mmCIF file of C-alpha atoms in Angstrom:
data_model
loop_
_atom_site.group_PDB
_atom_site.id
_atom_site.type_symbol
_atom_site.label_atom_id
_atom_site.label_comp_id
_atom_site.label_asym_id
_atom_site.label_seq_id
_atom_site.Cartn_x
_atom_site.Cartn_y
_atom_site.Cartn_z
ATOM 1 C CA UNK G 20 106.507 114.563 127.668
ATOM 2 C CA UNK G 21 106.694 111.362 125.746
ATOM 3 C CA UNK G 22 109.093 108.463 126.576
ATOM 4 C CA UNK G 23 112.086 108.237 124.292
ATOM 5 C CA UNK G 24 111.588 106.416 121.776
ATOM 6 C CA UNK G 25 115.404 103.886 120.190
ATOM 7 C CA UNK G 26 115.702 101.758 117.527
ATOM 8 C CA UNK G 27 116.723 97.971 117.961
ATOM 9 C CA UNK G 28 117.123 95.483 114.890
ATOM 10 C CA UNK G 29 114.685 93.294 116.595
ATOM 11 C CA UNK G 30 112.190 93.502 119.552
ATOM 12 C CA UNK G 31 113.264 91.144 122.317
ATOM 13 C CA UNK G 32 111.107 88.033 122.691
ATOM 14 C CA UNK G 33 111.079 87.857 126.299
ATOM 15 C CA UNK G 34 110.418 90.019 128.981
ATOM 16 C CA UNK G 35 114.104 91.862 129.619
ATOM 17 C CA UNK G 36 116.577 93.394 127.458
ATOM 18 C CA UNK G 37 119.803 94.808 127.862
ATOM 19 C CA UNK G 38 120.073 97.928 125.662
ATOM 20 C CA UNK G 39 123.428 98.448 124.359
ATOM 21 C CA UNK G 40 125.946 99.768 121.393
ATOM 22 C CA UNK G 41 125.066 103.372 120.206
ATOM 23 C CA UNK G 42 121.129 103.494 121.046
ATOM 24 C CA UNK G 43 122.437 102.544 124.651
ATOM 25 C CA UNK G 44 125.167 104.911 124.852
ATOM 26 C CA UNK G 45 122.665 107.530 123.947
ATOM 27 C CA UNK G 46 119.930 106.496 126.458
ATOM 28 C CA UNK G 47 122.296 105.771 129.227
ATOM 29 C CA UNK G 48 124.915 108.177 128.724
ATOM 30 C CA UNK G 49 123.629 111.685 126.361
ATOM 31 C CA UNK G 50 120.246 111.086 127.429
ATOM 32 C CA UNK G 51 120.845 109.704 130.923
ATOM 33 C CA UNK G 52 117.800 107.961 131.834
ATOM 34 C CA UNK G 53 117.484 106.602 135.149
ATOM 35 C CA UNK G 54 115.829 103.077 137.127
ATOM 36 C CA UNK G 55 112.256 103.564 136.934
ATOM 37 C CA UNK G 56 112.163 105.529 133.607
ATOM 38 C CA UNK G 57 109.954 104.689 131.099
ATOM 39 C CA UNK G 58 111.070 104.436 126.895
ATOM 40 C CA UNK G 59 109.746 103.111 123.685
ATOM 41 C CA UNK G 60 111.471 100.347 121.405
ATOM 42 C CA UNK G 61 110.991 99.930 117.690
ATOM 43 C CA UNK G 62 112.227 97.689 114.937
ATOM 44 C CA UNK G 63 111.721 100.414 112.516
ATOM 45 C CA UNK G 64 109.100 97.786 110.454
ATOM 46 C CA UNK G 65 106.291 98.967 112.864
ATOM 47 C CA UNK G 66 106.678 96.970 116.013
ATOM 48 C CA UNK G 67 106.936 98.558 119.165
ATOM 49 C CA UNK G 68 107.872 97.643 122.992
ATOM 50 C CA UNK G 69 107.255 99.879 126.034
ATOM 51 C CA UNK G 70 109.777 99.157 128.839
ATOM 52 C CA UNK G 71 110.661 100.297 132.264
ATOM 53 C CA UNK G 72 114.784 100.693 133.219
ATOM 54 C CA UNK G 73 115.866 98.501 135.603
ATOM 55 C CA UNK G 74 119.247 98.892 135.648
ATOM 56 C CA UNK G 75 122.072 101.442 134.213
ATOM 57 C CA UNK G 76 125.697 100.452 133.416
ATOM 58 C CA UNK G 77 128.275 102.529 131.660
ATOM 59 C CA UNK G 78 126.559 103.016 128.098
ATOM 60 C CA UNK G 79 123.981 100.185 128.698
ATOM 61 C CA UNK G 80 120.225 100.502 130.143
ATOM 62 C CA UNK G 81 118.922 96.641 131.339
ATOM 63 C CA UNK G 82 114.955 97.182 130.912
ATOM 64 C CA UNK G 83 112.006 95.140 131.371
ATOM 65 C CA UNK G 84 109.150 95.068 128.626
ATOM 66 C CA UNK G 85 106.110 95.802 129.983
ATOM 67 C CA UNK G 86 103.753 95.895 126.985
ATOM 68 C CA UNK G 87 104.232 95.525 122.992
ATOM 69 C CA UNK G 88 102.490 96.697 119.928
ATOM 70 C CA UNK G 89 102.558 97.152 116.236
ATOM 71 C CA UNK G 90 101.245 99.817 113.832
ATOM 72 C CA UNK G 91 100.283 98.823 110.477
ATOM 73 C CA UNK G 92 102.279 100.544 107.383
ATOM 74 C CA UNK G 93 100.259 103.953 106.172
ATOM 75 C CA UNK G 94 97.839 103.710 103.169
ATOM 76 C CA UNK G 95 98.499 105.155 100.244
ATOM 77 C CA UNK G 96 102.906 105.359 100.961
ATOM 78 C CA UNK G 97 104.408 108.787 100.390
ATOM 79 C CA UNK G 98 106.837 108.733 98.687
ATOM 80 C CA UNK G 99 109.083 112.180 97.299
ATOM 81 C CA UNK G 100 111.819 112.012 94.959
ATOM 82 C CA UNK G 101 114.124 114.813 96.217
ATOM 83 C CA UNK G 102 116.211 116.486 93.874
ATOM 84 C CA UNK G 103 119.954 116.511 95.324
ATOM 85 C CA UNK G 104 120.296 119.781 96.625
ATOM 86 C CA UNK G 105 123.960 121.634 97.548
ATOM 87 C CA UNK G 106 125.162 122.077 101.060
ATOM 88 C CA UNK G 107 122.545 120.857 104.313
ATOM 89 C CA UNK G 108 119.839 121.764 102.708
ATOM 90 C CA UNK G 109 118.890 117.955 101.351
ATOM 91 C CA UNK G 110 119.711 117.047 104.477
ATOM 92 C CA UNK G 111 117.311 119.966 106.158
ATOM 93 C CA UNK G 112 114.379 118.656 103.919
ATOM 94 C CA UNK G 113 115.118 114.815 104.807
ATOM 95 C CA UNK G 114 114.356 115.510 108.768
ATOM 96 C CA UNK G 115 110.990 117.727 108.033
ATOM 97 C CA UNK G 116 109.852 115.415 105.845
ATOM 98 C CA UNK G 117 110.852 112.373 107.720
ATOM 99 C CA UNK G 118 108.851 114.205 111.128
ATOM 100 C CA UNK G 119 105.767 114.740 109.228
ATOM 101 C CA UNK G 120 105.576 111.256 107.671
ATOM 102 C CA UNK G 121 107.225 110.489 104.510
ATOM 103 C CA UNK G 122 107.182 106.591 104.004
ATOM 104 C CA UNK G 123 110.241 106.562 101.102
ATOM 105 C CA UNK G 124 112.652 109.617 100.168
ATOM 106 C CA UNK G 125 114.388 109.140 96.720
ATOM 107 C CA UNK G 126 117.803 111.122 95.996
ATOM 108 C CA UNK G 127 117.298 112.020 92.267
ATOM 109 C CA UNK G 128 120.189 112.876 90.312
ATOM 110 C CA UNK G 129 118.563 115.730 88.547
ATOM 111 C CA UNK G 130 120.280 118.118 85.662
ATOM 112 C CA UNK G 131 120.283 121.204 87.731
ATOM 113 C CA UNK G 132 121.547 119.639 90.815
ATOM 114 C CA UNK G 133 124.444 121.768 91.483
ATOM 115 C CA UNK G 134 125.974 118.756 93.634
ATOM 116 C CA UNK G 135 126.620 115.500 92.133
ATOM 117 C CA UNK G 136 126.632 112.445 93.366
ATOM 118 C CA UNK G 137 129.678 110.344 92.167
ATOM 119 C CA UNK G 138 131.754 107.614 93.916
ATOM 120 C CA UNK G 139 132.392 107.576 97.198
ATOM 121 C CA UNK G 140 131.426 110.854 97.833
ATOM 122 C CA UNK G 141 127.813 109.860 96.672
ATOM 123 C CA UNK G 142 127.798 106.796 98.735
ATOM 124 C CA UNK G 143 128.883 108.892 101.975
ATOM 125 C CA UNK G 144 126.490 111.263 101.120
ATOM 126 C CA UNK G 145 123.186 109.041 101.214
ATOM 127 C CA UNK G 146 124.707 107.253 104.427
ATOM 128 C CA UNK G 147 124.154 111.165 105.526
ATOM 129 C CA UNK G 148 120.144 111.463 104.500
ATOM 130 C CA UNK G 149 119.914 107.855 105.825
ATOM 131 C CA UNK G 150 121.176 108.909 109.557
ATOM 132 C CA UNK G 151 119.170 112.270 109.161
ATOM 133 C CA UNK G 152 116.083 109.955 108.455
ATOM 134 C CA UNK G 153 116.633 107.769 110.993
ATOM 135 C CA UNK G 154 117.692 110.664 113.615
ATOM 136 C CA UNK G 155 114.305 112.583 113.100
ATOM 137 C CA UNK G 156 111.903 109.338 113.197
ATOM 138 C CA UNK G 157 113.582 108.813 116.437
ATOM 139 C CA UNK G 158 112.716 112.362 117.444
ATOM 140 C CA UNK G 159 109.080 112.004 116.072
ATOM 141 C CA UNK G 160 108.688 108.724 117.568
ATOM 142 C CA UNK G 161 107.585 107.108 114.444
ATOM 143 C CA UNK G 162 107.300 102.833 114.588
ATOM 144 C CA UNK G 163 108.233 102.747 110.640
ATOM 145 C CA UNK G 164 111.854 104.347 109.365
ATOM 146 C CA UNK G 165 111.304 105.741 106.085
ATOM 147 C CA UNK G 166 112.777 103.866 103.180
ATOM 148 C CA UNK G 167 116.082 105.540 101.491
ATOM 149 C CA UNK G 168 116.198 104.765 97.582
ATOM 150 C CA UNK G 169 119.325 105.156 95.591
ATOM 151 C CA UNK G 170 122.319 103.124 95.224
ATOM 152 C CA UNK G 171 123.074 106.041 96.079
ATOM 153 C CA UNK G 172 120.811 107.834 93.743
ATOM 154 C CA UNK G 173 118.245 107.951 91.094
ATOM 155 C CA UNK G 174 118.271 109.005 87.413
ATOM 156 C CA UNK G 175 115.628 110.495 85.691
ATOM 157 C CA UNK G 176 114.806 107.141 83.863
ATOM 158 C CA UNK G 177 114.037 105.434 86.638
ATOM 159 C CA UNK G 178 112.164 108.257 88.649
ATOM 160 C CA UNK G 179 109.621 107.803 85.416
ATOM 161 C CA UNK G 180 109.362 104.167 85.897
ATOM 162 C CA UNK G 181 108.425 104.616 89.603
ATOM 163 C CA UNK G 182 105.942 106.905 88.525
ATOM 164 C CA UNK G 183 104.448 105.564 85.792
ATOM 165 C CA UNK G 184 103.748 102.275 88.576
ATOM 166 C CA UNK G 185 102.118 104.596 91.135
ATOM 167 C CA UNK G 186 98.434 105.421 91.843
ATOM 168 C CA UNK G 187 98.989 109.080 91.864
ATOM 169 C CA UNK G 188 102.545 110.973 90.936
ATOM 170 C CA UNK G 189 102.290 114.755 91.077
ATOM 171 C CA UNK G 190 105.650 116.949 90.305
ATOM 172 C CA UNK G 191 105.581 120.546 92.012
ATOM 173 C CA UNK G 192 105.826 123.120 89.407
ATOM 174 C CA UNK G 193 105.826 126.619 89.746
ATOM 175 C CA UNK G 194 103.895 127.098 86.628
ATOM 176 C CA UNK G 195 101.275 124.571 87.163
ATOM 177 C CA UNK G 196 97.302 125.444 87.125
ATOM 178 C CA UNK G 197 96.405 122.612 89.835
ATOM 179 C CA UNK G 198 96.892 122.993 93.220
ATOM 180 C CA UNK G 199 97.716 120.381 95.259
ATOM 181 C CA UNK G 200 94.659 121.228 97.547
ATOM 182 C CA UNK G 201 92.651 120.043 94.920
ATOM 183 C CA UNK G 202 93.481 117.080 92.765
ATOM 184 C CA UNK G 203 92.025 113.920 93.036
ATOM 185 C CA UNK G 204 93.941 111.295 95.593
ATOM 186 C CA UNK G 205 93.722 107.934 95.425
ATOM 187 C CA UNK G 206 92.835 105.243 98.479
ATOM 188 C CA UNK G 207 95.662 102.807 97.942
ATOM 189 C CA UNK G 208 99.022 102.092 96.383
ATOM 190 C CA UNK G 209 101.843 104.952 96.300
ATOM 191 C CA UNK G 210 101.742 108.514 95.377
ATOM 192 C CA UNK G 211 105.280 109.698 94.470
ATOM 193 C CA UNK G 212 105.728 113.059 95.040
ATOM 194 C CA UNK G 213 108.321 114.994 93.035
ATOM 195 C CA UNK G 214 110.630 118.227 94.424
ATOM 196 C CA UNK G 215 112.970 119.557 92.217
ATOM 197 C CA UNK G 216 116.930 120.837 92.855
ATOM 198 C CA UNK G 217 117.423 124.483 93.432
ATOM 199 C CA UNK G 218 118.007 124.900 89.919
ATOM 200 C CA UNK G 219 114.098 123.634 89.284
ATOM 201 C CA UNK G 220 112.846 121.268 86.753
ATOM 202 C CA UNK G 221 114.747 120.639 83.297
ATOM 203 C CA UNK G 222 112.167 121.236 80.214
ATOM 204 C CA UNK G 223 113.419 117.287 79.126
ATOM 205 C CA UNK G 224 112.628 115.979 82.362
ATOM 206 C CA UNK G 225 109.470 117.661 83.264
ATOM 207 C CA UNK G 226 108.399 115.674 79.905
ATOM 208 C CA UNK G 227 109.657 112.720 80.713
ATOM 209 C CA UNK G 228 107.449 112.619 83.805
ATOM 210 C CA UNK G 229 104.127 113.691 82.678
ATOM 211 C CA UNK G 230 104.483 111.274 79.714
ATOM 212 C CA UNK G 231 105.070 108.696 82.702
ATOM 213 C CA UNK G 232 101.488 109.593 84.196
ATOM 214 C CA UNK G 233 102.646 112.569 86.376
ATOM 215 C CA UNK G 234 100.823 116.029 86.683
ATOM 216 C CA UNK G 235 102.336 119.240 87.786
ATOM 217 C CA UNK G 236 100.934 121.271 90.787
ATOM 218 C CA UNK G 237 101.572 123.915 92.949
ATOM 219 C CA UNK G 238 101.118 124.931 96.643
ATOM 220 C CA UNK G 239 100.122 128.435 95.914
ATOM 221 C CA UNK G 240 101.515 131.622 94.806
ATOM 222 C CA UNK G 241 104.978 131.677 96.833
ATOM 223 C CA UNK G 242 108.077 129.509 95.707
ATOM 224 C CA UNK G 243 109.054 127.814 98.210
ATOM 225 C CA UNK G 244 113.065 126.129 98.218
ATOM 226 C CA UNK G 245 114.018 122.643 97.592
ATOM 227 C CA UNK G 246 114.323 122.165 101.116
ATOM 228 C CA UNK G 247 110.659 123.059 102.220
ATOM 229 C CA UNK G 248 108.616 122.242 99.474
ATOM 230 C CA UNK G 249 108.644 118.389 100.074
ATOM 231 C CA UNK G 250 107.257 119.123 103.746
ATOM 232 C CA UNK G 251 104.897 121.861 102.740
ATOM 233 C CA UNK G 252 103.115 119.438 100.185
ATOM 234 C CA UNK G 253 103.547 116.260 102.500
ATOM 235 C CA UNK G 254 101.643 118.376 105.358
ATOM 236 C CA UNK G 255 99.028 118.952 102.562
ATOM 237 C CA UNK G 256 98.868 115.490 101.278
ATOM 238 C CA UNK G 257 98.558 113.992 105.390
ATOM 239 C CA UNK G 258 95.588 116.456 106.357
ATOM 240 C CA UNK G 259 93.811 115.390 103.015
ATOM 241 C CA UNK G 260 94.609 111.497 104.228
ATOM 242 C CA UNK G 261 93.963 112.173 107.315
ATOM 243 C CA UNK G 262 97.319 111.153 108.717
ATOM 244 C CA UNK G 263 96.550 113.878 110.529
#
């Protein structure tokens, strides 16, 4: 099994570190690692530090760095403008598409979203997608956190901005003739993927994006939900990369 991999703001400079505050609680006290264990650092921005425990204190690991590295940021970014969807389900498609490699997840305030994001309660619920995000790149082990749009979310104006800067924008459709398989990809720059709410795709804003640039496709003959779709076409989109 792989060591564990935490998150730190920044990668220490010198050769020790004492690990502490939530990611040491969890190493040293939910995880429970122990002198002589091995476990992965990251900054989250692509750097990366191996390190051996050397000591254990009550929610704190002291470790010594024995190598460091950095992985460079994936070419062309993902990135998949998720419609808000009710209950866990955003949530659920947040942490499958964070562990197969989304770079950027946008909460889009779509028209059939039956939950809203208003005030606090929008606010709280991004924090929510953030954590999930940051949860499951811990559990993948990925160097670079995904970036979470949305202040706390998008509107459809500004989902057709983003798209009409990309290389490539593609909106899953149900009703679309191209397959996702298929269509042309480009080498660089950022291909913006976009999953609608449970409700699907409003007529007005299904416009709106192809007169941005954006073409519809579909995985295949099954509808998938709001909360697999993203991963199903983001495992399509990394084996034609060759992410994977």
């Amino acid at each position: 099994m792989s060591a564990p991999l935490f998150l730190v703001e920044a990668l220490p400079t010198g050769d020790t570190l004492t690990l502490d505050g939530p990611e040491g609680h969890h190493a040293a006290t939910v995880q429970r690692l122990r002198v002589g264990e091995e476990l992965l650092l990251a900054d989250g921005r692509g750097g990366t530090a191996a390190a051996v425990v050397s000591a254990v204190g009550r929610g704190t690991l002291d470790l010594r760095v024995t190598s460091r590295g950095y992985a460079d940021a994936p070419v062309p970014r993902l990135v998949v403008v998720q419609g808000i969807a009710k209950g866990d389900r955003g949530e659920l498609a947040v942490q499958a598409m964070t562990e197969v490699g989304v770079d950027e997840i946008v909460p889009w305030a779509a028209s059939r979203s039956v939950t809203q994001w208003r005030g606090d309660r929008g606010v709280r619920a991004r924090e929510k997608w953030a954590a999930t995000a940051r949860e499951a790149a811990k559990q993948a082990r990925r160097p670079w956190l995904p970036v979470m749009a949305g202040a706390p979310d998008e509107s459809t104006a500004t989902v057709a901005r983003r798209i009409a800067g990309a290389a490539a924008a593609f909106v899953l459709h149900e009703e679309a003739d191209d397959r996702l398989t298929t269509v042309e990809l480009p080498d660089a720059g950022e291909i913006v993927l976009v999953v609608g709410p449970e409700g699907g795709i409003a007529p007005t804003e299904l416009a709106a994006f192809t007169e941005a640039g954006a073409r519809t496709v579909r995985l295949g003959a099954a509808v998938l939900r709001t909360s697999t779709a993203g991963v199903a076409a983001l495992s399509v989109l990394s084996a034609r990369l060759r992410r994977w």
